[in-house]
């Protein structure tokens, strides 16, 4: 897979991971069932919708998707503590939009655990994911929070 195709597949994996994490939070779907559902019915599969008949979901890097979803699930308490520390005084994760929370969790996980992904790329990618759901104000919020997370997670040693 060339670099452009891999980048697009990872972008799609990030968006799908945020959707999967949202579904997990809202429906309490067990992780194995959730991953299987996305593998079987979403990632690179035909869209099951009358308005999009014959269209196919964009290919995603499945291993990357799995790592983000599993990683956020396994490290949720740690990630949430880090995110909470970066919020303004008086704010809690419970006050955030549920989709926004998943965007931040995915981005924080990559910054903490995926040293192979450059800091600026991870932040930029999750700002783009935020733009799929929100306006520029919220995208700037994602940029600010993830930049603060990155300063701690990616300290030069």
Short mmCIF file of C-alpha atoms in Angstrom, two decimals:
data_model
loop_
_atom_site.label_atom_id
_atom_site.label_comp_id
_atom_site.label_asym_id
_atom_site.label_seq_id
_atom_site.Cartn_x
_atom_site.Cartn_y
_atom_site.Cartn_z
CA UNK A 1 0.00 0.00 0.00
CA UNK A 2 1.47 3.38 -0.98
CA UNK A 3 1.81 6.22 1.52
CA UNK A 4 -1.25 8.13 0.30
CA UNK A 5 -3.48 5.04 0.42
CA UNK A 6 -2.16 4.13 3.89
CA UNK A 7 -2.80 7.65 5.15
CA UNK A 8 -6.37 7.55 3.82
CA UNK A 9 -6.92 4.09 5.32
CA UNK A 10 -5.70 5.34 8.70
CA UNK A 11 -7.92 8.42 8.51
CA UNK A 12 -10.89 6.16 7.84
CA UNK A 13 -9.83 3.88 10.71
CA UNK A 14 -9.78 6.86 13.09
CA UNK A 15 -13.26 7.99 12.08
CA UNK A 16 -14.59 4.44 12.40
CA UNK A 17 -12.87 4.05 15.78
CA UNK A 18 -14.62 7.17 17.10
CA UNK A 19 -17.94 5.77 15.85
CA UNK A 20 -17.23 2.39 17.45
CA UNK A 21 -16.25 3.99 20.77
CA UNK A 22 -19.43 6.05 20.70
CA UNK A 23 -21.49 2.92 20.05
CA UNK A 24 -19.70 1.12 22.86
CA UNK A 25 -20.47 3.92 25.30
CA UNK A 26 -24.09 4.35 24.26
CA UNK A 27 -25.08 0.71 23.85
CA UNK A 28 -22.55 -0.97 26.16
CA UNK A 29 -21.63 -3.31 23.30
CA UNK A 30 -19.01 -5.83 24.44
CA UNK A 31 -15.65 -5.21 22.76
CA UNK A 32 -15.43 -8.50 20.78
CA UNK A 33 -18.96 -8.05 19.42
CA UNK A 34 -18.27 -4.40 18.58
CA UNK A 35 -15.07 -5.17 16.67
CA UNK A 36 -16.73 -8.04 14.81
CA UNK A 37 -19.66 -5.83 13.81
CA UNK A 38 -17.36 -3.20 12.37
CA UNK A 39 -15.22 -5.81 10.59
CA UNK A 40 -18.25 -7.56 9.10
CA UNK A 41 -20.53 -4.64 8.30
CA UNK A 42 -18.62 -1.37 8.13
CA UNK A 43 -14.94 -1.32 7.27
CA UNK A 44 -14.69 -1.52 3.48
CA UNK A 45 -18.19 -3.02 3.17
CA UNK A 46 -21.19 -1.96 1.11
CA UNK A 47 -23.33 0.69 2.77
CA UNK A 48 -26.68 -0.76 3.83
CA UNK A 49 -28.82 2.31 3.17
CA UNK A 50 -31.35 3.04 0.41
CA UNK A 51 -29.90 6.51 -0.16
CA UNK A 52 -26.41 5.07 -0.74
CA UNK A 53 -27.22 1.86 -2.59
CA UNK A 54 -24.15 0.33 -4.19
CA UNK A 55 -21.75 2.63 -2.35
CA UNK A 56 -18.98 1.16 -0.22
CA UNK A 57 -17.42 2.42 3.01
CA UNK A 58 -13.87 3.62 2.43
CA UNK A 59 -11.21 1.03 3.17
CA UNK A 60 -9.74 1.34 6.63
CA UNK A 61 -6.55 -0.06 8.10
CA UNK A 62 -8.27 -2.67 10.23
CA UNK A 63 -5.33 -3.37 12.55
CA UNK A 64 -4.99 0.35 13.26
CA UNK A 65 -8.75 0.62 13.93
CA UNK A 66 -8.56 -2.37 16.30
CA UNK A 67 -5.59 -0.90 18.14
CA UNK A 68 -7.34 2.42 18.75
CA UNK A 69 -10.59 0.83 19.94
CA UNK A 70 -8.87 -1.79 22.10
CA UNK A 71 -6.35 0.72 23.41
CA UNK A 72 -8.97 3.26 24.46
CA UNK A 73 -11.01 0.49 26.06
CA UNK A 74 -8.02 -0.85 28.01
CA UNK A 75 -6.68 2.56 29.07
CA UNK A 76 -9.97 4.47 29.46
CA UNK A 77 -9.40 5.44 33.12
CA UNK A 78 -5.87 6.68 32.43
CA UNK A 79 -6.98 8.57 29.31
CA UNK A 80 -9.96 10.11 31.09
CA UNK A 81 -7.76 11.31 33.96
CA UNK A 82 -5.37 12.95 31.51
CA UNK A 83 -8.21 14.60 29.58
CA UNK A 84 -9.89 15.80 32.78
CA UNK A 85 -6.65 17.49 33.84
CA UNK A 86 -6.60 19.43 30.55
CA UNK A 87 -10.16 20.76 30.81
CA UNK A 88 -10.91 24.22 32.16
CA UNK A 89 -11.63 24.50 35.88
CA UNK A 90 -15.12 23.30 36.68
CA UNK A 91 -15.45 21.19 33.54
CA UNK A 92 -15.79 17.43 33.62
CA UNK A 93 -15.86 14.80 30.91
CA UNK A 94 -19.57 14.32 31.64
CA UNK A 95 -20.23 17.85 30.36
CA UNK A 96 -18.71 17.06 26.97
CA UNK A 97 -20.75 15.90 24.01
CA UNK A 98 -20.46 12.10 23.87
CA UNK A 99 -19.02 12.14 20.35
CA UNK A 100 -16.52 14.84 21.35
CA UNK A 101 -15.38 12.67 24.24
CA UNK A 102 -14.66 9.77 21.88
CA UNK A 103 -12.69 12.05 19.53
CA UNK A 104 -10.56 13.20 22.46
CA UNK A 105 -10.11 9.66 23.78
CA UNK A 106 -8.96 8.38 20.40
CA UNK A 107 -6.53 11.26 19.95
CA UNK A 108 -5.18 10.95 23.47
CA UNK A 109 -4.65 7.22 23.02
CA UNK A 110 -2.62 7.78 19.85
CA UNK A 111 -0.52 10.43 21.54
CA UNK A 112 0.14 8.16 24.51
CA UNK A 113 0.61 4.81 22.81
CA UNK A 114 1.44 5.28 19.13
CA UNK A 115 4.91 6.81 19.01
CA UNK A 116 5.01 5.73 15.33
CA UNK A 117 2.42 8.45 14.57
CA UNK A 118 3.94 11.95 14.60
CA UNK A 119 2.39 14.27 17.20
CA UNK A 120 1.27 16.86 14.66
CA UNK A 121 -0.27 14.20 12.43
CA UNK A 122 -2.27 12.66 15.28
CA UNK A 123 -3.60 16.04 16.38
CA UNK A 124 -4.43 17.11 12.82
CA UNK A 125 -6.21 13.84 12.10
CA UNK A 126 -8.46 14.13 15.15
CA UNK A 127 -9.19 17.78 14.37
CA UNK A 128 -10.38 16.50 10.97
CA UNK A 129 -12.49 13.82 12.66
CA UNK A 130 -14.02 16.52 14.86
CA UNK A 131 -14.89 18.53 11.75
CA UNK A 132 -16.93 15.56 10.50
CA UNK A 133 -19.26 16.05 13.47
CA UNK A 134 -18.82 19.63 14.68
CA UNK A 135 -18.03 23.16 13.53
CA UNK A 136 -14.68 24.94 13.64
CA UNK A 137 -15.09 26.06 17.26
CA UNK A 138 -15.22 22.48 18.51
CA UNK A 139 -12.41 21.46 16.16
CA UNK A 140 -10.24 24.17 17.74
CA UNK A 141 -11.18 22.80 21.16
CA UNK A 142 -9.95 19.34 20.08
CA UNK A 143 -6.72 20.91 18.81
CA UNK A 144 -6.12 22.70 22.12
CA UNK A 145 -6.85 19.71 24.36
CA UNK A 146 -4.81 17.26 22.27
CA UNK A 147 -1.92 19.72 22.02
CA UNK A 148 -1.89 19.93 25.82
CA UNK A 149 -2.02 16.12 26.09
CA UNK A 150 0.84 15.83 23.58
CA UNK A 151 3.06 18.18 25.58
CA UNK A 152 2.94 15.72 28.48
CA UNK A 153 2.75 12.46 26.52
CA UNK A 154 5.51 13.25 24.06
CA UNK A 155 8.05 15.01 26.24
CA UNK A 156 11.57 14.91 24.90
CA UNK A 157 13.58 12.73 27.21
#
